[in-house]
Amino acid sequence: MKKILFEAPVYTLEAALLAVENGVDRLELCADFGEGGTTPSLGLFKVIKRKVNVSVFVMIRPRGGDFVYSSSEIEVMKEDIHSFLDNGADGFVFGILNNMGEVNKTHCEELIQIAGDKPCTFHRAFDVALNKKAAMKEIVGLGFKRILTSGGENQVKEGLPLLLDLIQHAKDKIIILPGGGLKLEDIVTLDKAGGLREIHASCKKFRPSSMLASNEHLKLSLMEETEGMVLTVDPDLMKEFSDGLKKI
């Protein structure tokens, strides 16, 4: 029976535990949801690894903004990979571009060498790359195992034409991992075309804080809608995804 692997990006311990409880096969551990994910704390990673029985891939991204990094930032990324490797990371997620929107092969190769036999995912920096077909060829050649992509658009639904094309061209060379506002109906469309092996969905939600009293005039979040809220996952939606994948 065919199984499509379900990966979820998580940003907190609560989200990681809920995701695994509700059928996720692999976690992508990140920090800073607002920036699309940065490197998480080593402490969070260590606790999650002790509490779950699924693979945990770690986002290696020293800051948000773009994917063009200085030599010092590359040094940070290397140190982070070493640290997470020493503590049992199952894989890594990163992507480095040059200022012309092309894959920075030199720095990507350096990080892959440090990761050793641990699989590496080229993340949505791919969606920023100007020539997707050329980027995919270079990413395959570097030894990445998968590409996380929305098809170059804000959401998978809008990027479906390119995603379908990428999956067909990827064949057994690399896994195309659709992610970015992914819906169950998108998965059905992608699967019908053949070649879909994994999906990436956060099923995120914000829950109210458990604080019983607070300073109502104090604002700590840049986004008004998340003030006083805690980022987690929606267990019902996550289970809906997990159950839906079993029926495909």
PDB file of C-alpha atoms in Angstrom:
ATOM      1  CA  MET A   1       0.000   0.000   0.000  1.00  0.00           C
ATOM      2  CA  LYS A   2       1.381   3.385  -1.017  1.00  0.00           C
ATOM      3  CA  LYS A   3       2.158   5.827   1.765  1.00  0.00           C
ATOM      4  CA  ILE A   4       2.671   9.549   1.317  1.00  0.00           C
ATOM      5  CA  LEU A   5       4.931  10.830   4.100  1.00  0.00           C
ATOM      6  CA  PHE A   6       3.522  13.685   6.185  1.00  0.00           C
ATOM      7  CA  GLU A   7       6.052  16.298   7.374  1.00  0.00           C
ATOM      8  CA  ALA A   8       5.017  19.211   9.586  1.00  0.00           C
ATOM      9  CA  PRO A   9       7.021  22.334  10.407  1.00  0.00           C
ATOM     10  CA  VAL A  10       6.779  23.101  14.136  1.00  0.00           C
ATOM     11  CA  TYR A  11       8.025  26.005  16.223  1.00  0.00           C
ATOM     12  CA  THR A  12       7.246  24.959  19.789  1.00  0.00           C
ATOM     13  CA  LEU A  13       7.370  21.907  22.034  1.00  0.00           C
ATOM     14  CA  GLU A  14       3.573  21.930  22.290  1.00  0.00           C
ATOM     15  CA  ALA A  15       3.197  21.917  18.512  1.00  0.00           C
ATOM     16  CA  ALA A  16       5.740  19.111  18.074  1.00  0.00           C
ATOM     17  CA  LEU A  17       4.015  16.823  20.569  1.00  0.00           C
ATOM     18  CA  LEU A  18       0.540  17.514  19.162  1.00  0.00           C
ATOM     19  CA  ALA A  19       1.764  16.912  15.618  1.00  0.00           C
ATOM     20  CA  VAL A  20       3.218  13.511  16.462  1.00  0.00           C
ATOM     21  CA  GLU A  21       0.138  12.536  18.470  1.00  0.00           C
ATOM     22  CA  ASN A  22      -2.007  13.246  15.414  1.00  0.00           C
ATOM     23  CA  GLY A  23      -0.185  11.299  12.740  1.00  0.00           C
ATOM     24  CA  VAL A  24       2.823  13.290  11.519  1.00  0.00           C
ATOM     25  CA  ASP A  25       5.678  11.135  10.183  1.00  0.00           C
ATOM     26  CA  ARG A  26       8.488  13.710  10.401  1.00  0.00           C
ATOM     27  CA  LEU A  27       9.040  17.099  12.042  1.00  0.00           C
ATOM     28  CA  GLU A  28      10.822  20.105  10.594  1.00  0.00           C
ATOM     29  CA  LEU A  29      11.917  22.062  13.661  1.00  0.00           C
ATOM     30  CA  CYS A  30      12.190  25.839  13.249  1.00  0.00           C
ATOM     31  CA  ALA A  31      12.099  29.104  15.135  1.00  0.00           C
ATOM     32  CA  ASP A  32      10.494  32.426  14.112  1.00  0.00           C
ATOM     33  CA  PHE A  33       7.275  31.629  12.295  1.00  0.00           C
ATOM     34  CA  GLY A  34       6.989  35.255  11.178  1.00  0.00           C
ATOM     35  CA  GLU A  35      10.174  34.963   9.094  1.00  0.00           C
ATOM     36  CA  GLY A  36       9.237  31.617   7.566  1.00  0.00           C
ATOM     37  CA  GLY A  37      11.565  29.692   9.870  1.00  0.00           C
ATOM     38  CA  THR A  38      15.049  30.136  11.315  1.00  0.00           C
ATOM     39  CA  THR A  39      17.384  27.908  13.331  1.00  0.00           C
ATOM     40  CA  PRO A  40      15.706  26.675  16.542  1.00  0.00           C
ATOM     41  CA  SER A  41      17.320  26.412  19.961  1.00  0.00           C
ATOM     42  CA  LEU A  42      19.415  23.358  20.723  1.00  0.00           C
ATOM     43  CA  GLY A  43      17.594  22.963  24.019  1.00  0.00           C
ATOM     44  CA  LEU A  44      14.193  22.735  22.313  1.00  0.00           C
ATOM     45  CA  PHE A  45      15.568  20.190  19.858  1.00  0.00           C
ATOM     46  CA  LYS A  46      17.035  17.991  22.619  1.00  0.00           C
ATOM     47  CA  VAL A  47      13.789  17.905  24.583  1.00  0.00           C
ATOM     48  CA  ILE A  48      11.717  17.101  21.486  1.00  0.00           C
ATOM     49  CA  LYS A  49      14.089  14.283  20.526  1.00  0.00           C
ATOM     50  CA  ARG A  50      13.612  12.766  23.973  1.00  0.00           C
ATOM     51  CA  LYS A  51       9.828  12.907  23.691  1.00  0.00           C
ATOM     52  CA  VAL A  52       9.014  11.817  20.116  1.00  0.00           C
ATOM     53  CA  ASN A  53       9.668   8.719  18.044  1.00  0.00           C
ATOM     54  CA  VAL A  54       9.742  10.333  14.592  1.00  0.00           C
ATOM     55  CA  SER A  55      12.586  11.923  12.629  1.00  0.00           C
ATOM     56  CA  VAL A  56      13.368  15.547  13.395  1.00  0.00           C
ATOM     57  CA  PHE A  57      14.920  17.645  10.623  1.00  0.00           C
ATOM     58  CA  VAL A  58      16.405  20.959  11.740  1.00  0.00           C
ATOM     59  CA  MET A  59      16.106  24.274   9.920  1.00  0.00           C
ATOM     60  CA  ILE A  60      19.525  25.887   9.471  1.00  0.00           C
ATOM     61  CA  ARG A  61      18.906  29.561   8.770  1.00  0.00           C
ATOM     62  CA  PRO A  62      20.723  32.204  10.845  1.00  0.00           C
ATOM     63  CA  ARG A  63      18.178  34.967  10.171  1.00  0.00           C
ATOM     64  CA  GLY A  64      15.150  35.889   8.128  1.00  0.00           C
ATOM     65  CA  GLY A  65      14.983  38.320   5.241  1.00  0.00           C
ATOM     66  CA  ASP A  66      16.705  36.659   2.307  1.00  0.00           C
ATOM     67  CA  PHE A  67      18.945  33.681   1.539  1.00  0.00           C
ATOM     68  CA  VAL A  68      22.169  35.514   0.676  1.00  0.00           C
ATOM     69  CA  TYR A  69      24.569  35.084   3.581  1.00  0.00           C
ATOM     70  CA  SER A  70      27.889  36.600   4.580  1.00  0.00           C
ATOM     71  CA  SER A  71      30.939  34.435   5.295  1.00  0.00           C
ATOM     72  CA  SER A  72      30.349  34.961   9.015  1.00  0.00           C
ATOM     73  CA  GLU A  73      26.732  33.808   8.704  1.00  0.00           C
ATOM     74  CA  ILE A  74      27.894  30.708   6.819  1.00  0.00           C
ATOM     75  CA  GLU A  75      30.241  30.066   9.742  1.00  0.00           C
ATOM     76  CA  VAL A  76      27.244  30.186  12.092  1.00  0.00           C
ATOM     77  CA  MET A  77      25.349  27.711   9.898  1.00  0.00           C
ATOM     78  CA  LYS A  78      28.287  25.304   9.951  1.00  0.00           C
ATOM     79  CA  GLU A  79      28.564  25.509  13.736  1.00  0.00           C
ATOM     80  CA  ASP A  80      24.824  24.882  14.079  1.00  0.00           C
ATOM     81  CA  ILE A  81      24.985  21.765  11.919  1.00  0.00           C
ATOM     82  CA  HIS A  82      27.880  20.438  13.990  1.00  0.00           C
ATOM     83  CA  SER A  83      25.960  21.098  17.225  1.00  0.00           C
ATOM     84  CA  PHE A  84      22.727  19.475  16.083  1.00  0.00           C
ATOM     85  CA  LEU A  85      24.613  16.526  14.586  1.00  0.00           C
ATOM     86  CA  ASP A  86      26.272  15.916  17.937  1.00  0.00           C
ATOM     87  CA  ASN A  87      22.840  15.760  19.524  1.00  0.00           C
ATOM     88  CA  GLY A  88      21.143  13.378  17.117  1.00  0.00           C
ATOM     89  CA  ALA A  89      19.621  15.446  14.306  1.00  0.00           C
ATOM     90  CA  ASP A  90      18.044  13.226  11.650  1.00  0.00           C
ATOM     91  CA  GLY A  91      18.418  15.707   8.806  1.00  0.00           C
ATOM     92  CA  PHE A  92      18.795  19.367   7.894  1.00  0.00           C
ATOM     93  CA  VAL A  93      16.831  21.986   5.984  1.00  0.00           C
ATOM     94  CA  PHE A  94      18.608  24.933   4.374  1.00  0.00           C
ATOM     95  CA  GLY A  95      19.100  26.835   1.141  1.00  0.00           C
ATOM     96  CA  ILE A  96      21.659  29.399   0.051  1.00  0.00           C
ATOM     97  CA  LEU A  97      21.428  31.687  -2.979  1.00  0.00           C
ATOM     98  CA  ASN A  98      23.740  34.257  -4.522  1.00  0.00           C
ATOM     99  CA  ASN A  99      22.614  37.822  -5.167  1.00  0.00           C
ATOM    100  CA  MET A 100      21.508  36.921  -8.697  1.00  0.00           C
ATOM    101  CA  GLY A 101      18.898  34.457  -7.445  1.00  0.00           C
ATOM    102  CA  GLU A 102      20.960  31.371  -8.254  1.00  0.00           C
ATOM    103  CA  VAL A 103      21.903  28.430  -6.025  1.00  0.00           C
ATOM    104  CA  ASN A 104      25.153  29.140  -4.186  1.00  0.00           C
ATOM    105  CA  LYS A 105      26.739  25.795  -4.932  1.00  0.00           C
ATOM    106  CA  THR A 106      29.964  26.432  -3.022  1.00  0.00           C
ATOM    107  CA  HIS A 107      28.353  27.174   0.331  1.00  0.00           C
ATOM    108  CA  CYS A 108      25.603  24.563  -0.073  1.00  0.00           C
ATOM    109  CA  GLU A 109      28.227  21.927  -0.761  1.00  0.00           C
ATOM    110  CA  GLU A 110      30.177  22.961   2.342  1.00  0.00           C
ATOM    111  CA  LEU A 111      27.125  22.455   4.544  1.00  0.00           C
ATOM    112  CA  ILE A 112      26.205  19.148   2.910  1.00  0.00           C
ATOM    113  CA  GLN A 113      29.723  17.881   3.549  1.00  0.00           C
ATOM    114  CA  ILE A 114      29.363  18.673   7.254  1.00  0.00           C
ATOM    115  CA  ALA A 115      25.942  16.982   7.387  1.00  0.00           C
ATOM    116  CA  GLY A 116      27.593  13.789   6.158  1.00  0.00           C
ATOM    117  CA  ASP A 117      25.109  10.977   5.675  1.00  0.00           C
ATOM    118  CA  LYS A 118      22.188  12.971   7.081  1.00  0.00           C
ATOM    119  CA  PRO A 119      19.646  13.941   4.377  1.00  0.00           C
ATOM    120  CA  CYS A 120      19.375  17.614   3.486  1.00  0.00           C
ATOM    121  CA  THR A 121      16.321  19.443   2.166  1.00  0.00           C
ATOM    122  CA  PHE A 122      16.684  22.573   0.026  1.00  0.00           C
ATOM    123  CA  HIS A 123      13.934  24.772   1.444  1.00  0.00           C
ATOM    124  CA  ARG A 124      11.786  27.493  -0.092  1.00  0.00           C
ATOM    125  CA  ALA A 125      14.786  29.558  -1.098  1.00  0.00           C
ATOM    126  CA  PHE A 126      14.074  27.479  -4.203  1.00  0.00           C
ATOM    127  CA  ASP A 127      10.893  29.520  -4.741  1.00  0.00           C
ATOM    128  CA  VAL A 128      13.025  32.681  -4.853  1.00  0.00           C
ATOM    129  CA  ALA A 129      15.427  31.242  -7.462  1.00  0.00           C
ATOM    130  CA  LEU A 130      14.746  32.773 -10.870  1.00  0.00           C
ATOM    131  CA  ASN A 131      15.357  29.697 -13.031  1.00  0.00           C
ATOM    132  CA  LYS A 132      13.642  26.782 -11.278  1.00  0.00           C
ATOM    133  CA  LYS A 133      14.697  24.062 -13.727  1.00  0.00           C
ATOM    134  CA  ALA A 134      18.361  25.104 -13.570  1.00  0.00           C
ATOM    135  CA  ALA A 135      18.157  25.364  -9.777  1.00  0.00           C
ATOM    136  CA  MET A 136      16.674  21.875  -9.488  1.00  0.00           C
ATOM    137  CA  LYS A 137      19.443  20.405 -11.619  1.00  0.00           C
ATOM    138  CA  GLU A 138      22.092  22.052  -9.431  1.00  0.00           C
ATOM    139  CA  ILE A 139      20.362  20.982  -6.215  1.00  0.00           C
ATOM    140  CA  VAL A 140      20.236  17.381  -7.417  1.00  0.00           C
ATOM    141  CA  GLY A 141      23.914  17.530  -8.354  1.00  0.00           C
ATOM    142  CA  LEU A 142      24.841  18.818  -4.899  1.00  0.00           C
ATOM    143  CA  GLY A 143      23.262  15.806  -3.227  1.00  0.00           C
ATOM    144  CA  PHE A 144      20.142  17.279  -1.614  1.00  0.00           C
ATOM    145  CA  LYS A 145      17.450  14.636  -1.086  1.00  0.00           C
ATOM    146  CA  ARG A 146      14.392  16.842  -1.453  1.00  0.00           C
ATOM    147  CA  ILE A 147      13.168  20.313  -2.401  1.00  0.00           C
ATOM    148  CA  LEU A 148      10.516  22.065  -0.316  1.00  0.00           C
ATOM    149  CA  THR A 149       8.543  24.287  -2.652  1.00  0.00           C
ATOM    150  CA  SER A 150       5.184  25.957  -3.226  1.00  0.00           C
ATOM    151  CA  GLY A 151       5.842  26.025  -6.955  1.00  0.00           C
ATOM    152  CA  GLY A 152       7.266  29.539  -6.826  1.00  0.00           C
ATOM    153  CA  GLU A 153       4.016  31.091  -5.615  1.00  0.00           C
ATOM    154  CA  ASN A 154       2.631  32.216  -2.265  1.00  0.00           C
ATOM    155  CA  GLN A 155       0.592  29.031  -1.894  1.00  0.00           C
ATOM    156  CA  VAL A 156       0.680  25.549  -3.373  1.00  0.00           C
ATOM    157  CA  LYS A 157      -2.698  26.052  -5.071  1.00  0.00           C
ATOM    158  CA  GLU A 158      -1.261  28.892  -7.152  1.00  0.00           C
ATOM    159  CA  GLY A 159       1.944  26.969  -7.880  1.00  0.00           C
ATOM    160  CA  LEU A 160       0.305  23.698  -8.940  1.00  0.00           C
ATOM    161  CA  PRO A 161       1.310  23.910 -12.631  1.00  0.00           C
ATOM    162  CA  LEU A 162       5.010  24.215 -11.811  1.00  0.00           C
ATOM    163  CA  LEU A 163       4.794  21.659  -8.987  1.00  0.00           C
ATOM    164  CA  LEU A 164       3.263  19.077 -11.317  1.00  0.00           C
ATOM    165  CA  ASP A 165       5.994  19.754 -13.856  1.00  0.00           C
ATOM    166  CA  LEU A 166       8.751  19.531 -11.231  1.00  0.00           C
ATOM    167  CA  ILE A 167       7.450  16.223  -9.874  1.00  0.00           C
ATOM    168  CA  GLN A 168       7.424  14.745 -13.366  1.00  0.00           C
ATOM    169  CA  HIS A 169      10.958  15.931 -14.101  1.00  0.00           C
ATOM    170  CA  ALA A 170      12.293  14.909 -10.678  1.00  0.00           C
ATOM    171  CA  LYS A 171      11.297  11.222 -11.011  1.00  0.00           C
ATOM    172  CA  ASP A 172      13.721   9.269  -8.800  1.00  0.00           C
ATOM    173  CA  LYS A 173      16.441  11.939  -8.816  1.00  0.00           C
ATOM    174  CA  ILE A 174      15.011  13.991  -5.922  1.00  0.00           C
ATOM    175  CA  ILE A 175      11.826  14.270  -3.861  1.00  0.00           C
ATOM    176  CA  ILE A 176       9.648  17.296  -4.545  1.00  0.00           C
ATOM    177  CA  LEU A 177       8.045  18.226  -1.218  1.00  0.00           C
ATOM    178  CA  PRO A 178       4.998  20.469  -1.788  1.00  0.00           C
ATOM    179  CA  GLY A 179       4.457  22.959   1.024  1.00  0.00           C
ATOM    180  CA  GLY A 180       3.149  26.457   1.638  1.00  0.00           C
ATOM    181  CA  GLY A 181      -0.557  26.851   2.393  1.00  0.00           C
ATOM    182  CA  LEU A 182      -1.120  23.239   1.317  1.00  0.00           C
ATOM    183  CA  LYS A 183      -4.730  21.982   1.330  1.00  0.00           C
ATOM    184  CA  LEU A 184      -6.085  18.439   1.129  1.00  0.00           C
ATOM    185  CA  GLU A 185      -7.569  19.137  -2.294  1.00  0.00           C
ATOM    186  CA  ASP A 186      -4.107  20.159  -3.536  1.00  0.00           C
ATOM    187  CA  ILE A 187      -2.731  16.789  -2.428  1.00  0.00           C
ATOM    188  CA  VAL A 188      -5.428  14.961  -4.391  1.00  0.00           C
ATOM    189  CA  THR A 189      -4.568  16.958  -7.530  1.00  0.00           C
ATOM    190  CA  LEU A 190      -0.834  16.337  -7.122  1.00  0.00           C
ATOM    191  CA  ASP A 191      -1.296  12.639  -6.432  1.00  0.00           C
ATOM    192  CA  LYS A 192      -3.466  12.059  -9.495  1.00  0.00           C
ATOM    193  CA  ALA A 193      -0.580  13.191 -11.696  1.00  0.00           C
ATOM    194  CA  GLY A 194       1.674  10.544 -10.117  1.00  0.00           C
ATOM    195  CA  GLY A 195       5.034  10.794  -8.391  1.00  0.00           C
ATOM    196  CA  LEU A 196       3.918  12.437  -5.140  1.00  0.00           C
ATOM    197  CA  ARG A 197       5.906  10.920  -2.261  1.00  0.00           C
ATOM    198  CA  GLU A 198       5.839  13.450   0.603  1.00  0.00           C
ATOM    199  CA  ILE A 199       3.894  16.530   1.690  1.00  0.00           C
ATOM    200  CA  HIS A 200       4.630  19.424   4.066  1.00  0.00           C
ATOM    201  CA  ALA A 201       1.795  21.061   6.027  1.00  0.00           C
ATOM    202  CA  SER A 202       1.862  23.052   9.254  1.00  0.00           C
ATOM    203  CA  CYS A 203      -1.839  22.893  10.232  1.00  0.00           C
ATOM    204  CA  LYS A 204      -0.986  25.849  12.447  1.00  0.00           C
ATOM    205  CA  LYS A 205      -3.271  27.861  14.673  1.00  0.00           C
ATOM    206  CA  PHE A 206      -2.956  30.424  17.448  1.00  0.00           C
ATOM    207  CA  ARG A 207      -4.511  29.623  20.806  1.00  0.00           C
ATOM    208  CA  PRO A 208      -5.269  32.139  23.557  1.00  0.00           C
ATOM    209  CA  SER A 209      -2.658  32.581  26.265  1.00  0.00           C
ATOM    210  CA  SER A 210      -3.272  30.847  29.596  1.00  0.00           C
ATOM    211  CA  MET A 211      -2.505  34.116  31.410  1.00  0.00           C
ATOM    212  CA  LEU A 212      -5.319  35.035  33.791  1.00  0.00           C
ATOM    213  CA  ALA A 213      -4.160  38.618  34.173  1.00  0.00           C
ATOM    214  CA  SER A 214      -2.075  40.825  31.906  1.00  0.00           C
ATOM    215  CA  ASN A 215      -1.138  44.398  31.058  1.00  0.00           C
ATOM    216  CA  GLU A 216      -3.685  45.160  28.338  1.00  0.00           C
ATOM    217  CA  HIS A 217      -1.834  48.279  27.218  1.00  0.00           C
ATOM    218  CA  LEU A 218       1.458  46.477  26.586  1.00  0.00           C
ATOM    219  CA  LYS A 219       2.075  45.205  23.048  1.00  0.00           C
ATOM    220  CA  LEU A 220       4.883  42.674  22.522  1.00  0.00           C
ATOM    221  CA  SER A 221       3.997  41.334  19.078  1.00  0.00           C
ATOM    222  CA  LEU A 222       4.508  43.114  15.760  1.00  0.00           C
ATOM    223  CA  MET A 223       1.254  41.563  14.531  1.00  0.00           C
ATOM    224  CA  GLU A 224      -1.922  42.760  16.239  1.00  0.00           C
ATOM    225  CA  GLU A 225      -3.773  39.518  15.483  1.00  0.00           C
ATOM    226  CA  THR A 226      -1.228  37.412  17.393  1.00  0.00           C
ATOM    227  CA  GLU A 227      -0.903  39.637  20.463  1.00  0.00           C
ATOM    228  CA  GLY A 228      -1.492  37.505  23.552  1.00  0.00           C
ATOM    229  CA  MET A 229      -1.770  34.339  21.425  1.00  0.00           C
ATOM    230  CA  VAL A 230       0.408  31.216  21.383  1.00  0.00           C
ATOM    231  CA  LEU A 231       1.446  29.509  18.130  1.00  0.00           C
ATOM    232  CA  THR A 232       0.592  25.809  18.075  1.00  0.00           C
ATOM    233  CA  VAL A 233      -1.076  23.345  15.698  1.00  0.00           C
ATOM    234  CA  ASP A 234      -4.702  22.406  15.125  1.00  0.00           C
ATOM    235  CA  PRO A 235      -4.905  18.721  16.129  1.00  0.00           C
ATOM    236  CA  ASP A 236      -8.217  18.235  14.329  1.00  0.00           C
ATOM    237  CA  LEU A 237      -6.848  19.618  11.066  1.00  0.00           C
ATOM    238  CA  MET A 238      -3.667  17.594  11.488  1.00  0.00           C
ATOM    239  CA  LYS A 239      -5.653  14.400  11.970  1.00  0.00           C
ATOM    240  CA  GLU A 240      -7.784  15.319   8.960  1.00  0.00           C
ATOM    241  CA  PHE A 241      -4.609  15.525   6.862  1.00  0.00           C
ATOM    242  CA  SER A 242      -3.247  12.278   8.293  1.00  0.00           C
ATOM    243  CA  ASP A 243      -6.508  10.392   7.716  1.00  0.00           C
ATOM    244  CA  GLY A 244      -6.902  11.914   4.263  1.00  0.00           C
ATOM    245  CA  LEU A 245      -3.446  10.738   3.209  1.00  0.00           C
ATOM    246  CA  LYS A 246      -4.345   7.171   4.188  1.00  0.00           C
ATOM    247  CA  LYS A 247      -7.282   7.254   1.775  1.00  0.00           C
ATOM    248  CA  ILE A 248      -5.246   8.407  -1.210  1.00  0.00           C
TER     249      ILE A 248
END
